[in-house]
Amino acid sequence: MANAEVYYFSGTGNSLTVAKRVAERLRGDLVPIASMMDREEIPSEADVIGITFPVYYADLPNIVRRFAETLDFDETAYVFGIATYGGAAGASLKTLNRILTSRGRTLSAGFGVHMPQNAFRKPWESRRRIYRQARKRIDFVVRSIEARKRGIFYTNVPLQRILTPFQERLRRMTARYLEEASNTPSPSGLTVEELIPISDRSFAVNERCNGCGTCARVCPVNNIEIVNGKPVWQNRCENCLACYNWCPTDAIRGGIAKSGYHYRHPNVTAHDIASRHAARAACPSPASLDPDPRVQ
Ligand SMILES: Cc1cc2nc3c(=O)[nH]c(=O)nc-3n(C[C@H](O)[C@H](O)[C@H](O)COP(=O)(O)O)c2cc1C
Ligand code: SF4
Ligand code: SF4
């Protein structure tokens, strides 16, 4: 068996859970992307390299873009991307391929895995069913990796087809939304990628905040400082919603966190998410993708 590394980024546990299961099946290492981002170079000698991430605004999260720009690997390596999403992969896997191609490498294969939506409520969805289908999907992903399949394999092909021609319009709508979230006068001329870091300008805490610091610990990019017992956001946000969803007192509001909806993968803990500084050997260990009895 070739040596494998599965890198992941995750705010609420979906991508972590998928990456963990794939890494286990490939007998590879599981590595949090957030633990690598203070490095100028990220060399990998693995033969099989995976990059697992959530889809944000129908595209690749900023931190995963930076990671793909920094990761250095042999051109013979088999590299796969796994996008987890609540609806469709959008342009994310193509963007990942474009970044690798611009560096003389290629994405060998890309896979979509449908997971519960973590940004807004979809009342018609059964999370139990989604977790069950995700398990089957991961079987397919692992078999495809073992067979060294090439290509991009989406789950929701019709939605993917419908969305593709509207990608530019979606980006303009996202920019307007993020301008509002970041208190930036519109039109600002800023791109979605430029607006995401400053969209934390409207995050605030209410009287329920007890200064516990969980939000700062789960933030993948050290974007929160606790000052006088309250979080202060530092304008390098990734929009992962970890601070909002893992806050034990539900004290955070504003910007993209205004919906009041919460999501956390039931088998993942705040400690798992906070392990961005963990060494490879001390990787988080969510139980499995099995439906949790507490989840309907
Ligand atoms: C800021 C933000 C934007 C999102 N945009 C999309 C999207 O465009 N399409 C989609 O299908 N899901 C979208 N989602 C949902 C997540 O991609 C999905 O729930 C993912 O599995 C969460 O992964 P995580 O738990 O590892 O953070 C978005 C979530 C967030 C927080
Ligand atoms: S996690 Fe919540 S309660 Fe704890 S410091 Fe952050 S906002 Fe306050
Ligand atoms: S500030 Fe909150 S939403 Fe932004 S990157 Fe940190 S944890 Fe994620």
Coordinates of C-alpha atoms and ligand atoms in Angstrom, one line a residue:
M1 CA 0.0 0.0 0.0
A2 CA 1.3 3.4 -0.9
N3 CA 1.8 6.0 1.9
A4 CA -1.1 8.4 2.1
E5 CA -1.8 11.8 3.7
V6 CA -5.3 13.2 4.1
Y7 CA -5.3 16.9 4.8
Y8 CA -8.5 18.5 6.0
F9 CA -10.1 21.8 6.9
S10 CA -13.3 21.8 8.9
G11 CA -15.4 24.2 10.9
T12 CA -18.2 22.1 12.2
G13 CA -16.9 18.5 11.7
N14 CA -18.4 17.3 8.4
S15 CA -15.1 17.4 6.5
L16 CA -13.1 16.2 9.5
T17 CA -15.4 13.1 9.8
V18 CA -15.1 12.3 6.0
A19 CA -11.4 12.9 6.0
K20 CA -10.9 10.7 9.0
R21 CA -12.8 7.8 7.5
V22 CA -10.9 8.0 4.2
A23 CA -7.6 8.3 6.0
E24 CA -8.4 5.2 8.1
R25 CA -9.4 3.2 5.0
L26 CA -6.2 4.2 3.2
R27 CA -4.2 3.6 6.3
G28 CA -2.9 7.1 5.9
D29 CA -2.1 10.1 8.1
L30 CA -4.8 12.6 8.9
V31 CA -3.4 16.2 9.0
P32 CA -5.3 19.4 9.9
I33 CA -4.6 22.1 7.2
A34 CA -4.9 24.8 9.9
S35 CA -1.9 23.3 11.7
M36 CA 0.3 23.8 8.6
M37 CA -0.5 27.4 7.7
D38 CA 2.4 29.1 9.6
R39 CA 4.8 27.3 7.3
E40 CA 6.3 28.9 4.2
E41 CA 6.6 25.5 2.5
I42 CA 4.6 22.4 3.0
P43 CA 6.6 19.5 1.5
S44 CA 4.9 16.1 1.2
E45 CA 6.5 12.9 0.2
A46 CA 3.3 10.9 0.1
D47 CA 2.3 8.9 -3.0
V48 CA -1.4 9.6 -2.3
I49 CA -2.5 13.0 -1.1
G50 CA -6.0 14.0 -0.1
I51 CA -7.4 17.5 0.5
T52 CA -10.8 17.5 2.2
F53 CA -12.8 20.8 2.7
P54 CA -16.2 22.4 3.0
V55 CA -17.6 24.3 0.0
Y56 CA -18.0 28.0 0.8
Y57 CA -20.0 30.3 -1.6
A58 CA -19.9 27.6 -4.3
D59 CA -16.1 27.7 -4.2
L60 CA -12.9 26.7 -2.4
P61 CA -12.3 28.2 1.2
N62 CA -9.5 30.8 1.2
I63 CA -7.4 28.8 3.6
V64 CA -7.5 25.8 1.2
R65 CA -6.5 28.0 -1.7
R66 CA -3.4 29.2 0.3
F67 CA -2.7 25.6 1.3
A68 CA -2.9 24.4 -2.3
E69 CA -0.6 27.2 -3.3
T70 CA 2.0 26.1 -0.7
L71 CA 1.8 22.3 -0.8
D72 CA 4.8 20.8 -2.6
F73 CA 4.7 17.3 -3.8
D74 CA 6.1 15.0 -6.4
E75 CA 4.4 15.2 -9.8
T76 CA 3.9 11.4 -9.8
A77 CA 1.7 11.6 -6.6
Y78 CA -2.0 10.8 -6.9
V79 CA -3.8 13.8 -5.5
F80 CA -7.5 13.8 -4.8
G81 CA -9.8 16.5 -3.5
I82 CA -13.0 15.9 -1.4
A83 CA -15.6 18.7 -1.2
T84 CA -18.3 18.3 1.4
Y85 CA -21.3 20.5 0.9
G86 CA -25.0 21.0 1.8
G87 CA -26.1 21.3 -1.9
A88 CA -23.4 21.1 -4.6
A89 CA -19.6 21.4 -5.0
G90 CA -19.9 24.5 -7.3
A91 CA -16.5 25.5 -8.7
S92 CA -14.5 24.3 -5.7
L93 CA -12.9 21.2 -7.2
K94 CA -12.2 23.0 -10.5
T95 CA -10.6 25.9 -8.6
L96 CA -8.4 23.4 -6.7
N97 CA -7.4 21.8 -10.0
R98 CA -6.6 25.3 -11.5
I99 CA -4.3 26.2 -8.5
L100 CA -2.4 22.9 -8.8
T101 CA -2.2 23.1 -12.6
S102 CA -0.8 26.7 -12.3
R103 CA 2.0 25.1 -10.3
G104 CA 2.7 22.3 -12.8
R105 CA 0.7 19.7 -10.9
T106 CA -2.8 18.3 -11.4
L107 CA -5.7 17.1 -9.3
S108 CA -5.9 13.5 -10.2
A109 CA -9.5 13.1 -8.9
G110 CA -12.2 15.2 -7.2
F111 CA -15.2 13.9 -5.2
G112 CA -18.3 15.5 -3.8
V113 CA -19.8 14.2 -0.6
H114 CA -23.2 15.6 0.4
M115 CA -23.4 16.4 4.1
P116 CA -25.8 18.4 6.2
Q117 CA -25.9 22.1 5.5
N118 CA -24.1 24.0 8.4
A119 CA -25.0 27.6 7.3
F120 CA -28.8 27.6 7.2
R121 CA -31.7 25.3 8.1
K122 CA -33.1 22.9 5.5
P123 CA -36.2 21.6 7.4
W124 CA -37.0 19.0 4.8
E125 CA -33.7 17.2 5.2
S126 CA -33.1 14.1 7.4
R127 CA -29.6 14.2 8.8
R128 CA -29.7 10.5 9.6
R129 CA -30.3 9.7 5.9
I130 CA -27.5 12.1 4.8
Y131 CA -25.0 10.5 7.2
R132 CA -26.0 7.0 6.0
Q133 CA -25.7 8.0 2.3
A134 CA -22.3 9.7 3.1
R135 CA -21.0 6.4 4.4
K136 CA -21.9 4.7 1.1
R137 CA -20.4 7.6 -0.8
I138 CA -17.1 7.3 1.1
D139 CA -17.0 3.6 0.1
F140 CA -17.2 4.7 -3.5
V141 CA -14.5 7.4 -2.9
V142 CA -12.1 5.0 -1.3
R143 CA -12.6 2.3 -4.0
S144 CA -12.0 5.0 -6.7
I145 CA -8.8 6.2 -5.0
E146 CA -7.6 2.6 -4.6
A147 CA -8.3 2.1 -8.4
R148 CA -6.5 5.5 -9.1
K149 CA -9.5 6.7 -11.0
R150 CA -9.3 10.1 -12.6
G151 CA -11.9 12.8 -13.2
I152 CA -14.4 14.8 -11.1
F153 CA -17.2 12.8 -9.5
Y154 CA -20.1 14.9 -8.2
T155 CA -23.1 13.6 -6.2
N156 CA -25.7 16.1 -7.3
V157 CA -25.1 16.3 -11.0
P158 CA -28.3 18.0 -12.1
L159 CA -27.9 20.8 -9.5
Q160 CA -24.2 21.1 -10.4
R161 CA -25.2 21.6 -14.1
I162 CA -27.9 24.2 -13.2
L163 CA -25.4 26.2 -11.1
T164 CA -22.4 26.2 -13.4
P165 CA -23.6 28.9 -15.9
F166 CA -24.6 31.1 -12.9
Q167 CA -21.2 31.0 -11.2
E168 CA -20.3 34.6 -12.0
R169 CA -23.8 35.9 -11.0
L170 CA -23.5 33.9 -7.7
R171 CA -20.2 35.5 -7.0
R172 CA -21.6 39.0 -7.5
M173 CA -24.5 38.1 -5.1
T174 CA -22.1 36.7 -2.6
A175 CA -20.0 39.9 -2.8
R176 CA -23.1 42.0 -2.0
Y177 CA -23.9 39.7 1.0
L178 CA -20.4 39.9 2.3
E179 CA -20.3 43.6 1.9
E180 CA -23.3 43.9 4.2
A181 CA -21.7 41.4 6.7
S182 CA -18.5 43.4 6.8
N183 CA -20.2 46.8 7.0
T184 CA -18.5 47.8 3.7
P185 CA -20.3 50.3 1.4
S186 CA -21.5 48.7 -1.8
P187 CA -20.3 48.4 -4.5
S188 CA -16.8 48.1 -2.9
G189 CA -15.0 46.6 -5.9
L190 CA -13.6 43.9 -3.5
T191 CA -13.7 40.3 -4.5
V192 CA -15.4 37.5 -2.5
E193 CA -12.0 36.3 -1.4
E194 CA -11.1 39.9 -0.1
L195 CA -14.4 40.3 1.7
I196 CA -14.4 37.0 3.5
P197 CA -11.6 37.9 6.0
I198 CA -13.3 41.2 7.0
S199 CA -16.8 39.9 7.2
D200 CA -16.2 39.3 11.0
R201 CA -16.5 43.0 11.5
S202 CA -20.2 42.6 12.4
F203 CA -19.6 39.6 14.8
A204 CA -20.5 40.6 18.4
V205 CA -21.4 38.8 21.7
N206 CA -24.4 39.3 23.9
E207 CA -24.7 39.1 27.6
R208 CA -24.5 35.3 27.6
C209 CA -20.8 35.4 26.9
N210 CA -18.9 34.1 29.9
G211 CA -15.4 34.6 28.5
C212 CA -14.7 30.8 28.4
G213 CA -12.4 31.2 25.3
T214 CA -13.9 28.2 23.4
C215 CA -14.4 30.5 20.3
A216 CA -10.7 31.4 20.3
R217 CA -9.6 27.8 20.7
V218 CA -11.8 26.4 17.8
C219 CA -10.9 29.2 15.4
P220 CA -8.6 27.6 12.7
V221 CA -6.7 30.8 12.0
N222 CA -6.3 32.4 15.4
N223 CA -8.7 35.2 14.4
I224 CA -10.1 35.7 17.9
E225 CA -8.4 37.3 20.9
I226 CA -10.0 37.3 24.3
V227 CA -9.7 40.9 25.6
N228 CA -11.2 41.7 29.0
G229 CA -13.0 38.4 29.0
K230 CA -14.7 39.0 25.6
P231 CA -13.8 37.9 22.0
V232 CA -12.4 40.4 19.6
W233 CA -12.2 39.4 16.0
Q234 CA -9.1 40.2 14.0
N235 CA -10.3 40.5 10.4
R236 CA -8.7 37.4 9.0
C237 CA -11.9 35.3 9.2
E238 CA -12.4 32.2 7.0
N239 CA -16.2 32.1 7.6
C240 CA -16.1 28.6 8.9
L241 CA -18.7 29.4 11.6
A242 CA -16.8 27.3 14.2
C243 CA -16.8 30.2 16.8
Y244 CA -20.5 30.6 16.4
N245 CA -21.5 26.9 16.4
W246 CA -19.2 25.8 19.3
C247 CA -19.9 28.6 21.7
P248 CA -21.4 26.8 24.7
T249 CA -23.7 29.7 25.5
D250 CA -24.8 30.7 22.0
A251 CA -23.5 34.2 22.6
I252 CA -22.3 35.1 19.1
R253 CA -24.4 37.1 16.6
G254 CA -24.0 39.3 13.5
G255 CA -22.8 39.0 10.0
I256 CA -23.0 35.5 8.5
A257 CA -24.0 34.2 12.0
K258 CA -27.3 36.0 12.2
S259 CA -29.6 33.1 11.3
G260 CA -29.9 31.6 14.7
Y261 CA -29.4 28.1 13.1
H262 CA -26.7 25.9 14.6
Y263 CA -25.0 22.8 13.3
R264 CA -22.2 20.5 14.6
H265 CA -21.5 17.0 13.5
P266 CA -22.7 14.8 16.3
N267 CA -19.6 12.7 16.6
V268 CA -17.1 15.6 16.7
T269 CA -16.2 17.7 19.7
A270 CA -14.9 21.3 20.2
H271 CA -11.6 19.6 21.2
D272 CA -11.4 17.8 17.9
I273 CA -11.9 21.1 16.0
A274 CA -9.5 22.9 18.3
S275 CA -6.7 20.5 17.5
R276 CA -5.3 22.7 14.7
H277 CA -1.9 22.7 16.6
A278 CA -2.0 18.9 16.9
A279 CA 0.9 16.9 15.6
R280 CA 0.2 14.3 13.0
A281 CA 0.2 11.5 15.6
A282 CA -2.3 13.3 17.9
C283 CA -5.0 13.7 15.3
P284 CA -8.6 14.1 16.4
S285 CA -10.7 11.0 16.5
P286 CA -14.4 11.5 16.0
A287 CA -16.2 8.1 16.4
S288 CA -17.6 7.4 13.0
L289 CA -20.0 8.5 10.3
D290 CA -22.7 6.3 11.9
P291 CA -26.0 8.1 12.4
D292 CA -26.1 9.3 16.0
P293 CA -29.3 8.3 17.9
R294 CA -29.7 12.0 19.0
V295 CA -30.0 13.2 15.4
Q296 CA -33.2 13.0 13.5
Ligands
LIG1 C1 -19.9 30.4 4.8 C2 -20.4 29.1 4.2 C3 -20.8 29.0 2.9 C4 -21.3 27.9 2.4 N1 -21.6 27.8 1.1 C5 -22.1 26.6 0.6 C6 -22.3 26.5 -0.8 O1 -22.1 27.4 -1.6 N2 -22.9 25.3 -1.3 C7 -23.1 24.3 -0.5 O2 -23.6 23.3 -1.0 N3 -22.9 24.4 0.9 C8 -22.3 25.5 1.4 N4 -22.1 25.6 2.7 C9 -22.3 24.4 3.6 C10 -21.0 23.6 3.9 O3 -20.2 23.5 2.7 C11 -21.3 22.2 4.4 O4 -22.2 22.1 5.4 C12 -20.0 21.5 4.8 O5 -20.1 20.1 4.9 C13 -19.5 22.0 6.2 O6 -18.3 21.3 6.5 P1 -17.5 21.4 7.9 O7 -18.5 20.8 8.9 O8 -16.4 20.5 7.7 O9 -17.2 22.8 8.2 C14 -21.5 26.7 3.3 C15 -21.2 26.9 4.6 C16 -20.6 28.1 5.1 C17 -20.3 28.1 6.6
SF4_2 S1 -17.2 30.7 23.3 FE1 -19.0 32.0 23.6 S2 -19.1 32.3 25.8 FE2 -17.0 31.5 25.4 S3 -15.8 33.4 25.1 FE3 -16.5 32.9 23.1 S4 -18.4 34.0 22.8 FE4 -18.0 34.0 25.0
SF4_3 S1 -13.6 33.9 13.5 FE1 -15.1 32.3 13.7 S2 -15.9 32.1 11.6 FE2 -14.0 33.3 11.4 S3 -12.5 31.7 11.0 FE3 -12.5 32.0 13.2 S4 -13.9 30.4 14.0 FE4 -14.2 30.6 11.8

